[in-house]
Short mmCIF file of C-alpha atoms and ligand atoms in Angstrom, two decimals:
data_model
loop_
_atom_site.label_atom_id
_atom_site.label_comp_id
_atom_site.label_asym_id
_atom_site.label_seq_id
_atom_site.Cartn_x
_atom_site.Cartn_y
_atom_site.Cartn_z
CA MET J 1 -24.01 -21.83 11.13
CA PRO J 2 -23.16 -18.09 11.34
CA ILE J 3 -19.59 -17.10 12.24
CA GLN J 4 -18.41 -15.83 15.61
CA PRO J 5 -15.32 -14.45 17.19
CA ARG J 6 -13.04 -17.31 18.36
CA LEU J 7 -10.57 -15.81 20.65
CA ASP J 8 -10.10 -13.71 24.08
CA ALA J 9 -8.56 -10.42 23.69
CA ALA J 10 -5.36 -11.29 25.30
CA THR J 11 -4.77 -14.31 23.19
CA ALA J 12 -5.79 -12.47 20.01
CA MET J 13 -3.37 -9.65 20.84
CA ALA J 14 -0.64 -11.90 21.31
CA ASN J 15 -1.18 -13.76 18.25
CA MET J 16 -1.23 -10.40 16.47
CA ALA J 17 1.95 -9.37 17.70
CA ASP J 18 4.65 -7.43 15.73
CA THR J 19 6.42 -9.89 13.38
CA LYS J 20 9.21 -7.09 13.21
CA PRO J 21 9.56 -5.75 16.75
CA PRO J 22 11.36 -2.60 17.46
CA PHE J 23 14.92 -2.52 18.08
CA THR J 24 16.25 -1.63 21.57
CA PRO J 25 18.65 1.52 21.64
CA GLN J 26 21.59 -0.62 21.83
CA GLU J 27 20.63 -3.21 19.20
CA ALA J 28 20.11 -0.19 16.88
CA LYS J 29 23.39 1.05 17.54
CA VAL J 30 25.11 -2.21 16.91
CA GLU J 31 23.08 -2.81 13.63
CA ALA J 32 23.71 0.84 12.32
CA SER J 33 27.69 0.25 13.01
CA ARG J 34 27.72 -2.73 10.75
CA CYS J 35 26.73 -0.27 7.51
CA LEU J 36 29.55 0.18 5.25
CA PHE J 37 28.30 3.80 4.30
CA CYS J 38 28.68 2.82 0.54
CA TYR J 39 29.43 5.63 -2.13
CA ASP J 40 26.40 5.44 -4.74
CA ALA J 41 24.82 3.07 -2.21
CA PRO J 42 22.37 0.52 -4.05
CA CYS J 43 20.28 0.52 -1.17
CA ILE J 44 19.21 4.39 -2.20
CA MET J 45 18.67 3.09 -5.81
CA ALA J 46 16.38 0.57 -4.75
CA CYS J 47 14.24 2.71 -2.68
CA PRO J 48 11.27 4.20 -4.82
CA THR J 49 11.55 7.46 -2.56
CA GLY J 50 15.20 7.58 -2.74
CA ILE J 51 15.78 7.96 1.12
CA ASP J 52 19.47 8.50 1.75
CA ILE J 53 19.92 5.20 3.68
CA PRO J 54 23.71 5.69 4.70
CA THR J 55 23.14 9.12 5.87
CA PHE J 56 20.25 8.25 8.34
CA ILE J 57 22.01 5.14 9.41
CA ARG J 58 25.29 7.20 10.25
CA LYS J 59 23.25 9.52 12.35
CA ILE J 60 21.90 6.69 14.23
CA THR J 61 25.50 5.61 14.97
CA THR J 62 25.87 9.06 16.69
CA ASP J 63 22.61 9.07 18.67
CA ASN J 64 21.23 11.82 16.27
CA LEU J 65 17.82 10.22 16.00
CA THR J 66 15.93 13.36 15.14
CA GLY J 67 18.37 14.15 12.24
CA ALA J 68 18.03 10.60 11.11
CA ALA J 69 14.13 10.92 11.06
CA ARG J 70 14.50 14.23 9.04
CA THR J 71 16.58 12.83 6.25
CA ILE J 72 13.83 10.04 6.04
CA LEU J 73 10.90 12.00 6.41
CA GLU J 74 11.94 14.81 3.93
CA ALA J 75 12.25 12.02 1.28
CA ASN J 76 9.33 9.89 2.37
CA VAL J 77 6.43 11.43 4.68
CA LEU J 78 5.41 7.96 5.22
CA GLY J 79 8.69 6.92 6.43
CA ALA J 80 7.26 5.47 9.78
CA SER J 81 4.73 3.07 7.98
CA CYS J 82 7.10 2.12 5.24
CA ALA J 83 9.62 1.11 7.90
CA ARG J 84 6.98 -1.67 8.91
CA VAL J 85 5.18 -2.47 5.66
CA CYS J 86 7.86 -2.26 2.89
CA PRO J 87 8.91 -5.50 1.65
CA THR J 88 12.29 -4.45 2.30
CA GLN J 89 13.77 -7.89 1.02
CA MET J 90 12.55 -6.97 -2.50
CA LEU J 91 13.92 -3.40 -2.19
CA CYS J 92 16.68 -1.67 -0.06
CA GLU J 93 17.76 -4.51 2.05
CA GLY J 94 17.75 -6.95 -1.22
CA ALA J 95 20.08 -4.35 -2.80
CA CYS J 96 22.35 -4.18 0.14
CA VAL J 97 26.17 -5.08 -0.67
CA MET J 98 26.13 -7.06 2.48
CA LEU J 99 24.52 -9.70 0.63
CA ASP J 100 27.27 -9.81 -2.03
CA LEU J 101 29.86 -10.49 0.94
CA GLU J 102 27.61 -13.39 1.89
CA LYS J 103 26.47 -11.44 5.28
CA ASP J 104 23.15 -10.60 6.45
CA PRO J 105 21.93 -7.26 4.96
CA ILE J 106 21.46 -4.35 7.26
CA GLN J 107 18.12 -4.34 8.67
CA ILE J 108 17.27 -0.95 7.20
CA GLY J 109 13.56 -1.17 7.76
CA ARG J 110 14.02 -1.77 11.56
CA LEU J 111 16.71 1.10 11.63
CA GLN J 112 14.12 3.43 9.85
CA ARG J 113 11.44 2.68 12.46
CA ARG J 114 13.77 3.17 15.49
CA ALA J 115 14.25 6.91 14.02
CA THR J 116 10.70 7.59 13.03
CA ASP J 117 9.31 6.24 16.34
CA HIS J 118 11.70 8.47 18.18
CA VAL J 119 10.20 11.67 16.68
CA ALA J 120 6.57 10.32 16.94
CA ALA J 121 7.01 9.49 20.67
CA ALA J 122 8.55 12.74 21.54
CA GLY J 123 6.25 14.77 19.36
CA ILE J 124 8.89 16.45 17.33
CA ASP J 125 7.97 17.63 13.92
CA VAL J 126 10.82 17.77 11.67
CA LEU J 127 8.93 18.70 8.53
CA HIS J 128 7.39 22.61 8.11
CA ALA J 129 5.41 24.41 5.77
CA PRO J 130 5.75 27.93 4.82
CA ALA J 131 3.53 30.32 7.07
CA GLU J 132 2.68 32.34 3.83
CA LYS J 133 0.65 30.20 1.24
CA ASN J 134 1.36 30.85 -2.39
CA GLY J 135 -2.07 31.58 -3.45
CA ARG J 136 -2.99 28.64 -5.21
CA THR J 137 -5.17 25.61 -4.26
CA VAL J 138 -5.04 21.90 -5.01
CA ALA J 139 -7.60 19.37 -4.39
CA ILE J 140 -6.66 15.72 -3.67
CA LEU J 141 -9.04 12.63 -4.05
CA GLY J 142 -8.24 10.15 -1.73
CA ALA J 143 -6.14 10.08 1.61
CA GLY J 144 -4.21 7.02 0.99
CA PRO J 145 -0.43 6.96 0.71
CA ALA J 146 -0.54 8.49 -2.80
CA GLY J 147 -2.87 11.52 -1.72
CA LEU J 148 -0.84 11.99 1.42
CA GLY J 149 2.45 11.84 -0.44
CA CYS J 150 1.00 14.57 -2.68
CA ALA J 151 -0.52 16.73 0.10
CA ALA J 152 2.64 16.77 2.16
CA GLU J 153 4.62 17.81 -0.40
CA LEU J 154 2.59 20.70 -2.06
CA ALA J 155 1.97 21.92 1.64
CA ARG J 156 5.59 22.17 2.16
CA LEU J 157 5.74 24.02 -1.25
CA GLY J 158 3.19 26.63 0.19
CA TYR J 159 0.08 25.30 -1.54
CA ALA J 160 -3.35 25.19 0.21
CA VAL J 161 -4.50 21.65 -0.14
CA THR J 162 -7.72 19.90 0.67
CA VAL J 163 -7.87 16.12 0.77
CA TYR J 164 -11.25 14.63 0.34
CA ASP J 165 -11.86 11.00 1.56
CA LYS J 166 -15.21 8.96 1.78
CA LYS J 167 -13.70 7.05 4.80
CA PRO J 168 -14.16 8.45 8.46
CA ALA J 169 -10.36 8.48 8.74
CA GLY J 170 -7.19 9.09 6.63
CA GLY J 171 -4.39 6.49 5.36
CA GLY J 172 -6.28 4.64 2.99
CA LEU J 173 -5.12 1.02 3.15
CA ASN J 174 -2.46 1.77 5.45
CA THR J 175 -5.03 2.67 8.15
CA TYR J 176 -7.49 -0.18 7.02
CA GLY J 177 -5.87 -2.93 4.97
CA ILE J 178 -2.35 -3.68 6.15
CA ALA J 179 -2.01 -7.01 8.32
CA TYR J 180 -2.29 -6.06 11.91
CA TYR J 181 0.94 -7.89 12.76
CA LYS J 182 2.92 -5.60 10.58
CA MET J 183 1.38 -2.20 11.42
CA ARG J 184 -1.38 -0.99 13.82
CA PRO J 185 -3.72 1.70 12.35
CA GLU J 186 -2.57 3.98 14.87
CA VAL J 187 0.90 4.50 13.36
CA SER J 188 -0.81 5.34 10.06
CA LEU J 189 -3.36 7.81 11.69
CA ASP J 190 -0.29 9.37 13.37
CA GLU J 191 1.01 9.96 10.09
CA VAL J 192 -2.11 11.90 8.91
CA ARG J 193 -1.91 13.98 11.81
CA MET J 194 1.66 15.01 11.15
CA ILE J 195 0.30 16.09 7.61
CA GLU J 196 -2.60 17.93 9.17
CA ARG J 197 0.11 20.01 11.15
CA LEU J 198 1.59 21.08 7.82
CA GLY J 199 -1.55 23.07 7.35
CA VAL J 200 -3.45 20.40 4.99
CA THR J 201 -7.21 20.23 5.25
CA PHE J 202 -8.96 16.77 5.32
CA ARG J 203 -12.62 16.17 4.51
CA TYR J 204 -13.78 12.76 5.65
CA GLY J 205 -16.97 11.15 5.02
CA VAL J 206 -16.85 13.08 1.36
CA GLU J 207 -17.43 10.79 -1.52
CA ILE J 208 -16.26 12.30 -4.85
CA GLY J 209 -19.13 11.83 -7.27
CA ARG J 210 -21.70 11.86 -4.63
CA ASP J 211 -21.03 14.66 -2.05
CA VAL J 212 -18.45 16.87 -4.32
CA HIS J 213 -18.50 16.85 -7.87
CA ALA J 214 -15.25 16.57 -9.83
CA ALA J 215 -16.37 19.23 -12.32
CA ASP J 216 -16.56 22.05 -9.31
CA LEU J 217 -13.10 20.92 -8.20
CA LEU J 218 -11.57 21.56 -11.74
CA ARG J 219 -13.23 24.93 -11.84
CA ASP J 220 -12.31 26.16 -8.39
CA ASP J 221 -8.80 24.62 -8.03
CA HIS J 222 -5.38 25.22 -9.75
CA ALA J 223 -4.93 21.27 -10.04
CA VAL J 224 -6.49 18.05 -8.86
CA PHE J 225 -4.78 14.81 -7.97
CA ILE J 226 -6.48 11.52 -8.14
CA GLY J 227 -5.34 9.10 -5.60
CA VAL J 228 -8.49 7.06 -5.37
CA GLY J 229 -6.85 3.49 -5.45
CA LEU J 230 -8.61 0.45 -6.37
CA GLY J 231 -12.14 -0.70 -5.71
CA GLY J 232 -13.59 -3.76 -4.01
CA ALA J 233 -12.91 -7.42 -4.87
CA ASN J 234 -13.57 -8.80 -8.40
CA ARG J 235 -16.84 -11.16 -8.35
CA LEU J 236 -16.25 -14.82 -8.66
CA GLY J 237 -19.38 -15.61 -10.70
CA ILE J 238 -20.21 -18.78 -8.90
CA SER J 239 -23.60 -19.77 -7.39
CA GLY J 240 -23.42 -18.93 -3.56
CA GLU J 241 -21.16 -16.03 -3.89
CA ASP J 242 -23.78 -13.71 -1.82
CA LEU J 243 -24.06 -16.04 1.20
CA PRO J 244 -23.37 -13.97 4.31
CA GLU J 245 -20.03 -15.73 5.07
CA VAL J 246 -18.69 -15.08 1.66
CA VAL J 247 -16.35 -11.87 2.33
CA ASP J 248 -14.21 -9.79 0.52
CA ALA J 249 -10.92 -10.35 2.15
CA LEU J 250 -10.34 -6.52 2.20
CA ASP J 251 -13.47 -6.30 4.36
CA PHE J 252 -12.36 -8.92 6.63
CA ILE J 253 -8.98 -6.98 7.32
CA GLU J 254 -11.05 -3.85 7.66
CA TRP J 255 -12.95 -5.54 10.54
CA ILE J 256 -9.53 -6.31 12.25
CA HIS J 257 -8.69 -2.69 12.01
CA THR J 258 -11.99 -1.04 13.13
CA ARG J 259 -13.23 -3.58 15.65
CA PRO J 260 -11.88 -5.01 18.97
CA LEU J 261 -9.83 -8.29 18.05
CA GLU J 262 -11.93 -10.29 20.16
CA ALA J 263 -15.15 -8.98 18.44
CA VAL J 264 -13.87 -10.13 14.77
CA PRO J 265 -16.00 -13.14 13.63
CA VAL J 266 -13.88 -15.90 11.90
CA GLY J 267 -14.90 -19.30 10.57
CA ARG J 268 -13.68 -22.64 12.05
CA ARG J 269 -12.68 -23.70 8.36
CA VAL J 270 -11.90 -20.95 6.39
CA VAL J 271 -11.00 -20.91 2.62
CA VAL J 272 -9.11 -17.81 0.85
CA LEU J 273 -9.39 -17.63 -2.76
CA GLY J 274 -6.57 -16.23 -4.68
CA CYS J 275 -2.69 -16.42 -3.87
CA GLY J 276 -1.44 -12.77 -3.83
CA ASN J 277 -0.29 -10.85 -1.03
CA THR J 278 -3.76 -9.95 0.10
CA ALA J 279 -4.68 -13.65 0.18
CA ILE J 280 -1.82 -14.40 2.54
CA ASP J 281 -2.48 -11.48 4.76
CA ALA J 282 -6.19 -12.86 5.03
CA VAL J 283 -5.28 -16.57 5.48
CA THR J 284 -2.58 -15.67 8.06
CA GLN J 285 -5.12 -13.40 10.06
CA ALA J 286 -7.72 -15.92 10.01
CA LYS J 287 -5.36 -18.48 11.49
CA ARG J 288 -4.01 -16.01 14.21
CA LEU J 289 -7.62 -15.10 15.06
CA GLY J 290 -8.53 -18.75 15.76
CA ALA J 291 -9.57 -20.51 12.68
CA ASP J 292 -8.87 -24.23 13.28
CA GLU J 293 -8.13 -24.50 9.41
CA ALA J 294 -7.30 -22.00 6.81
CA THR J 295 -6.69 -23.08 3.23
CA ILE J 296 -5.52 -21.10 0.10
CA VAL J 297 -7.19 -22.27 -3.28
CA TYR J 298 -5.37 -21.04 -6.23
CA ARG J 299 -6.14 -22.03 -9.75
CA ARG J 300 -2.46 -22.16 -10.96
CA GLY J 301 0.78 -23.53 -9.40
CA ALA J 302 3.04 -22.55 -6.52
CA ALA J 303 5.37 -20.98 -9.21
CA GLU J 304 2.95 -18.70 -10.62
CA MET J 305 1.46 -17.27 -7.38
CA SER J 306 2.01 -13.56 -7.20
CA ALA J 307 2.68 -13.60 -3.46
CA TYR J 308 6.14 -12.86 -2.23
CA PRO J 309 8.11 -16.01 -1.11
CA PHE J 310 8.54 -14.59 2.37
CA GLU J 311 4.89 -14.11 2.77
CA TYR J 312 4.19 -17.69 1.44
CA ASP J 313 6.72 -18.94 4.13
CA LEU J 314 4.96 -17.16 7.07
CA ALA J 315 1.50 -18.38 5.92
CA LYS J 316 3.00 -21.97 5.98
CA THR J 317 4.62 -21.30 9.47
CA ASP J 318 1.35 -20.10 10.71
CA GLY J 319 -0.22 -23.47 9.63
CA ALA J 320 -2.11 -22.38 6.40
CA THR J 321 -2.57 -25.13 3.82
CA PHE J 322 -2.46 -24.65 0.15
CA LEU J 323 -4.44 -26.16 -2.67
CA PHE J 324 -2.78 -25.37 -6.03
CA ASP J 325 -4.29 -26.14 -9.50
CA THR J 326 -7.88 -25.78 -7.94
CA VAL J 327 -10.85 -23.53 -8.71
CA PRO J 328 -14.15 -23.06 -6.89
CA VAL J 329 -17.20 -23.87 -8.89
CA GLU J 330 -19.68 -23.41 -6.27
CA VAL J 331 -20.30 -22.20 -2.81
CA VAL J 332 -22.43 -24.94 -0.90
CA ALA J 333 -25.19 -23.60 1.34
CA LYS J 334 -26.90 -25.24 4.37
CA ASP J 335 -29.96 -23.23 6.01
CA GLY J 336 -28.62 -20.01 4.27
CA HIS J 337 -25.10 -20.17 5.42
CA VAL J 338 -21.81 -21.68 4.04
CA ALA J 339 -21.28 -25.27 4.28
CA GLY J 340 -18.70 -25.94 1.76
CA LEU J 341 -17.13 -25.08 -1.57
CA ARG J 342 -17.37 -27.57 -4.74
CA LEU J 343 -13.90 -27.34 -6.01
CA ALA J 344 -12.37 -28.90 -9.14
CA LYS J 345 -8.76 -29.50 -10.47
CA THR J 346 -7.40 -27.24 -13.21
CA ALA J 347 -4.95 -27.96 -16.24
CA VAL J 348 -2.99 -25.33 -18.02
CA ARG J 349 -2.93 -25.44 -21.60
CA ASP J 350 -1.11 -22.72 -23.92
CA GLY J 351 -1.11 -20.53 -20.88
CA ARG J 352 -5.05 -20.84 -20.36
CA VAL J 353 -6.40 -22.58 -17.31
CA SER J 354 -9.31 -25.03 -17.81
CA VAL J 355 -11.07 -27.36 -15.36
CA VAL J 356 -10.39 -30.90 -15.49
CA PRO J 357 -13.77 -32.76 -16.24
CA GLY J 358 -14.92 -35.04 -13.49
CA SER J 359 -12.45 -33.76 -11.12
CA GLU J 360 -14.92 -32.01 -8.64
CA TRP J 361 -15.12 -32.54 -4.88
CA THR J 362 -16.76 -30.71 -1.90
CA HIS J 363 -14.38 -29.21 0.60
CA ALA J 364 -16.12 -28.39 4.05
CA CYS J 365 -15.73 -24.88 5.38
CA ASP J 366 -17.85 -22.14 6.92
CA MET J 367 -16.13 -18.95 5.80
CA VAL J 368 -14.96 -18.07 2.23
CA LEU J 369 -12.54 -14.78 1.71
CA LYS J 370 -12.40 -13.63 -1.90
CA ALA J 371 -8.79 -12.30 -2.69
CA VAL J 372 -8.84 -12.61 -6.39
CA GLY J 373 -8.02 -9.03 -7.03
CA GLN J 374 -9.40 -5.52 -6.95
CA GLU J 375 -11.60 -3.80 -9.22
CA LYS J 376 -10.34 -0.88 -11.20
CA GLN J 377 -12.45 2.51 -10.76
CA VAL J 378 -12.57 2.83 -14.49
CA GLY J 379 -16.36 3.71 -14.67
CA LEU J 380 -16.22 6.04 -11.79
CA LEU J 381 -13.22 7.96 -12.95
CA GLU J 382 -14.37 8.48 -16.78
CA ARG J 383 -17.69 9.63 -15.29
CA LEU J 384 -16.07 12.08 -13.03
CA PHE J 385 -13.49 13.40 -15.53
CA PRO J 386 -14.90 13.26 -19.19
CA GLY J 387 -11.97 12.97 -21.64
CA LEU J 388 -9.60 11.26 -19.04
CA LYS J 389 -7.55 8.45 -20.67
CA VAL J 390 -7.39 4.85 -19.14
CA ASP J 391 -5.33 2.14 -20.38
CA ALA J 392 -6.36 -1.48 -21.44
CA LYS J 393 -5.54 -2.51 -17.88
CA GLY J 394 -7.89 0.32 -16.30
CA ARG J 395 -4.97 2.34 -15.17
CA VAL J 396 -5.21 5.91 -15.69
CA ALA J 397 -2.95 6.94 -18.31
CA HIS J 398 -0.03 9.49 -17.31
CA ASP J 399 3.15 11.07 -18.21
CA PRO J 400 5.45 9.04 -15.80
CA ALA J 401 7.82 12.00 -15.35
CA THR J 402 5.21 14.16 -13.80
CA MET J 403 2.19 12.05 -13.23
CA GLN J 404 0.09 14.49 -15.44
CA THR J 405 -2.99 12.86 -17.10
CA SER J 406 -4.47 13.38 -20.32
CA LEU J 407 -6.18 16.42 -18.83
CA PRO J 408 -3.50 18.95 -18.12
CA LYS J 409 -5.08 20.14 -14.76
CA VAL J 410 -5.31 16.47 -13.50
CA PHE J 411 -2.58 14.32 -11.94
CA VAL J 412 -2.63 10.78 -10.73
CA GLY J 413 -0.62 8.35 -8.48
CA GLY J 414 -0.79 5.34 -6.55
CA ASP J 415 -2.65 2.26 -7.32
CA ALA J 416 -5.21 4.17 -9.52
CA ALA J 417 -2.14 4.82 -11.86
CA SER J 418 -0.04 1.73 -11.16
CA GLY J 419 -2.93 -0.94 -10.98
CA GLY J 420 -1.77 -1.97 -7.59
CA ARG J 421 1.89 -1.66 -6.32
CA GLU J 422 2.99 -1.12 -2.65
CA VAL J 423 2.67 1.80 -0.17
CA VAL J 424 6.25 3.13 -0.96
CA ASN J 425 5.54 3.40 -4.71
CA ALA J 426 2.09 5.16 -3.99
CA VAL J 427 3.72 7.71 -1.69
CA ALA J 428 6.57 8.20 -4.13
CA GLU J 429 4.30 8.78 -7.14
CA GLY J 430 2.11 11.29 -4.88
CA LYS J 431 5.25 13.21 -4.22
CA LYS J 432 6.23 13.03 -7.88
CA ALA J 433 2.60 14.40 -8.77
CA ALA J 434 3.36 17.30 -6.20
CA LEU J 435 6.33 18.15 -8.03
CA GLY J 436 4.56 17.70 -11.54
CA ILE J 437 1.89 19.98 -10.42
CA HIS J 438 4.37 22.64 -9.09
CA ALA J 439 6.30 22.67 -12.43
CA PHE J 440 2.81 22.74 -14.46
CA LEU J 441 1.68 25.80 -12.40
CA GLY J 442 5.29 27.55 -12.99
CA GLY J 443 6.97 26.37 -10.22
CA THR J 444 10.25 25.75 -12.21
CA ALA J 445 12.69 28.47 -12.37
CA ALA J 446 12.03 28.42 -16.09
CA GLY J 447 8.36 28.43 -15.38
CA GLY J 448 5.72 26.29 -17.45
CA VAL J 449 5.38 22.71 -17.88
CA LEU J 450 8.39 20.36 -17.14
CA GLN J 451 8.91 18.76 -20.42
CA PRO J 452 9.41 14.99 -20.32
CA SER J 453 12.21 14.93 -22.77
CA ARG J 454 14.35 16.85 -20.09
CA LEU J 455 14.17 13.75 -18.06
CA GLY J 456 14.95 11.32 -21.09
CA MET J 457 11.41 10.90 -21.92
CA PRO J 458 9.92 11.27 -25.45
CA ASP J 459 8.09 14.55 -25.70
CA GLY J 460 4.35 14.20 -24.78
CA ALA J 461 4.72 10.79 -23.51
CA VAL J 462 1.49 9.49 -21.81
CA GLY J 463 2.14 6.04 -20.61
CA SER J 464 1.37 3.68 -17.80
CA GLY J 465 4.33 4.68 -15.68
CA PHE J 466 5.86 1.04 -15.90
CA ASP J 467 7.51 1.51 -19.10
CA HIS J 468 9.71 4.47 -18.19
CA PRO J 469 10.02 4.70 -14.34
CA ILE J 470 11.47 7.91 -13.29
CA ARG J 471 12.57 8.20 -9.97
CA VAL J 472 11.32 11.00 -7.43
CA HIS J 473 14.75 12.48 -6.59
CA GLU J 474 15.51 12.63 -10.50
CA LEU J 475 12.55 14.98 -10.65
CA GLU J 476 13.53 17.00 -7.96
CA ALA J 477 17.36 17.41 -9.34
CA ALA J 478 15.41 18.52 -12.63
CA LEU J 479 13.29 20.91 -10.84
CA LYS J 480 16.12 22.42 -9.00
CA GLN J 481 17.96 22.98 -12.09
CA GLY J 482 14.97 24.88 -13.62
C1 LIG P 501 -4.82 -6.33 1.79
C2 LIG P 501 -3.63 -5.43 1.38
C3 LIG P 501 -2.64 -5.49 1.87
C4 LIG P 501 -1.39 -4.67 1.47
N1 LIG P 501 -0.29 -4.91 2.27
C5 LIG P 501 0.71 -4.10 1.84
C6 LIG P 501 2.01 -4.35 2.71
O1 LIG P 501 2.21 -5.16 3.71
N2 LIG P 501 2.98 -3.49 2.14
C7 LIG P 501 3.10 -2.50 1.07
O2 LIG P 501 4.03 -1.79 0.86
N3 LIG P 501 1.93 -2.53 0.43
C8 LIG P 501 0.68 -3.23 0.90
N4 LIG P 501 -0.41 -3.15 0.07
C9 LIG P 501 -0.37 -2.16 -0.99
C10 LIG P 501 -0.80 -0.78 -0.56
O3 LIG P 501 -1.67 -0.74 0.49
C11 LIG P 501 -1.18 0.11 -1.66
O4 LIG P 501 -0.42 0.07 -2.86
C12 LIG P 501 -1.38 1.52 -1.33
O5 LIG P 501 -2.21 1.80 -0.31
C13 LIG P 501 -1.87 2.30 -2.37
O6 LIG P 501 -2.13 3.85 -1.96
P1 LIG P 501 -3.19 4.73 -2.67
O7 LIG P 501 -3.23 6.05 -2.11
O8 LIG P 501 -3.04 4.68 -4.09
O9 LIG P 501 -4.72 3.85 -2.43
P2 LIG P 501 -5.51 3.50 -1.05
O10 LIG P 501 -4.44 3.21 -0.08
O11 LIG P 501 -6.52 2.64 -1.71
O12 LIG P 501 -6.17 4.83 -0.68
C14 LIG P 501 -7.22 5.39 -1.51
C15 LIG P 501 -8.11 6.38 -0.71
O13 LIG P 501 -9.19 6.84 -1.60
C16 LIG P 501 -10.58 6.70 -1.06
N5 LIG P 501 -11.38 6.91 -2.11
C17 LIG P 501 -11.54 6.17 -3.15
N6 LIG P 501 -12.50 6.44 -3.98
C18 LIG P 501 -12.94 7.61 -3.35
C19 LIG P 501 -14.24 8.47 -3.75
N7 LIG P 501 -14.86 8.34 -4.86
N8 LIG P 501 -14.33 9.69 -2.97
C20 LIG P 501 -13.62 9.90 -2.03
N9 LIG P 501 -12.56 9.16 -1.62
C21 LIG P 501 -12.36 7.95 -2.20
C22 LIG P 501 -10.35 5.44 -0.33
O14 LIG P 501 -11.35 5.67 0.86
C23 LIG P 501 -8.80 5.55 0.16
O15 LIG P 501 -8.64 6.32 1.68
C24 LIG P 501 -1.60 -4.03 0.29
C25 LIG P 501 -2.73 -3.75 -0.32
C26 LIG P 501 -3.70 -4.57 -0.04
C27 LIG P 501 -5.06 -4.41 -0.63
S1 LIG P 502 24.07 -1.01 0.75
FE1 LIG P 502 24.11 -1.89 3.02
S2 LIG P 502 26.09 -1.44 3.71
FE2 LIG P 502 25.81 -0.21 1.69
S3 LIG P 502 25.09 1.90 2.52
FE3 LIG P 502 23.35 0.69 2.08
S4 LIG P 502 22.85 -0.40 3.89
FE4 LIG P 502 24.89 0.24 4.35
#
């Protein structure tokens, strides 16, 4: 049977309500006043964008919400979305000294939301770009968090920036991929509009490689930034994969962001393949949109899943079930539609997963969501940029201090560089690349390329970015020194 929408609008909206609702003004002041305003605050060190957290929290205690938002947005232009989507337990809140005192950590994410919501609602722009441009142009491929982080910083430095994206709107996965109960797409679209007001030009519906050629950008612009993220879901390679109810989990989440909630089709019995954070988002939203049953199938054990523990707990609370040490071997069809999944148990020997012979059974279901990892865009990037180096894991190789690639005029950031991390990492890398471009084009007092060795890097290092993480504010400080 074809799948259908299952809930009326009011029920669907109620089920998808914010899991972390905003603070009231009074709650925010009380929470802010718990902060110890630590010297050398560990929460700042744990933030990839280096937001001065105690400073913005102190401003909230004195009702200076605009000042608090300025502190946040100058460090991280996507401060409003990061307030909602950051896994704060693993970052700033996980580093809060309150935990050492056996108290609850300061709720930094919700305080950040309080400040950034204030300026968004009041229509106050706290970031500005110089009226006079510096005569240099930069092309940015991809309007996701990495491209936006790069574009905003370059605009503030006086560059004329054009961002190209194949989608009809900006924001990348922030607009089309985040779980609806964490953030509505409007928040991300508001951030894009704020960056537009810095003078950045956006060209939507433009696919690089089809509508615009990288060679033309390399000829016409002073630098190019690659922020194209990752591709679609990896294929399963099993029979029945092309049935209509076998859907990429990213496409399912995109339906949720681009259709009324009451028009999103969902199965009665949904199976999600994979056990990363995308799988958890998919299974949780399937349940919240009315699936009677939603099951995660994962080929390894619970200890090896890449989903964060708090995401796993959320899915369990929502009623999702988990089949560990299990793989799909075939999608079962009836009258051209999904009727079930043949599953088999797995065993792990010497780190390798194999199917246990004779362990197969059929699990009845009417929808299968694929969340088994996203493809890297290696083929596209190598075709567009001859000579661009890509590492063995399909990530664009780069100098982690400046995000410069093996092609001097080309910089990279976000998932295309890291292979897939978080929004805050992408925006930090975009900003770092903007500073790298500025240095490359002579923006330092000394002029010329910022040498990696000045940041404790081996000269000429071109790495994955994981080996030598250099934080944005360290690069900013090095640039200021010249
Ligand atoms: C389902 C899902 C849920 C997630 N949830 C969270 C979360 O809760 N919290 C969190 O911090 N992170 C989350 N992430 C991770 C986060 O979304 C990414 O790390 C982040 O969006 C990466 O930013 P990016 O700019 O590198 O790529 P993207 O956001 O993917 O943006 C890339 C942009 O490039 C465009 N593009 C691609 N190819 C071309 C081309 N040829 N021509 C023109 N444009 C092109 C795309 O249309 C897109 O707009 C999630 C990821 C997924 C998949
Ligand atoms: S570590 Fe915690 S208490 Fe200290 S400044 Fe940061 S948020 Fe405040």
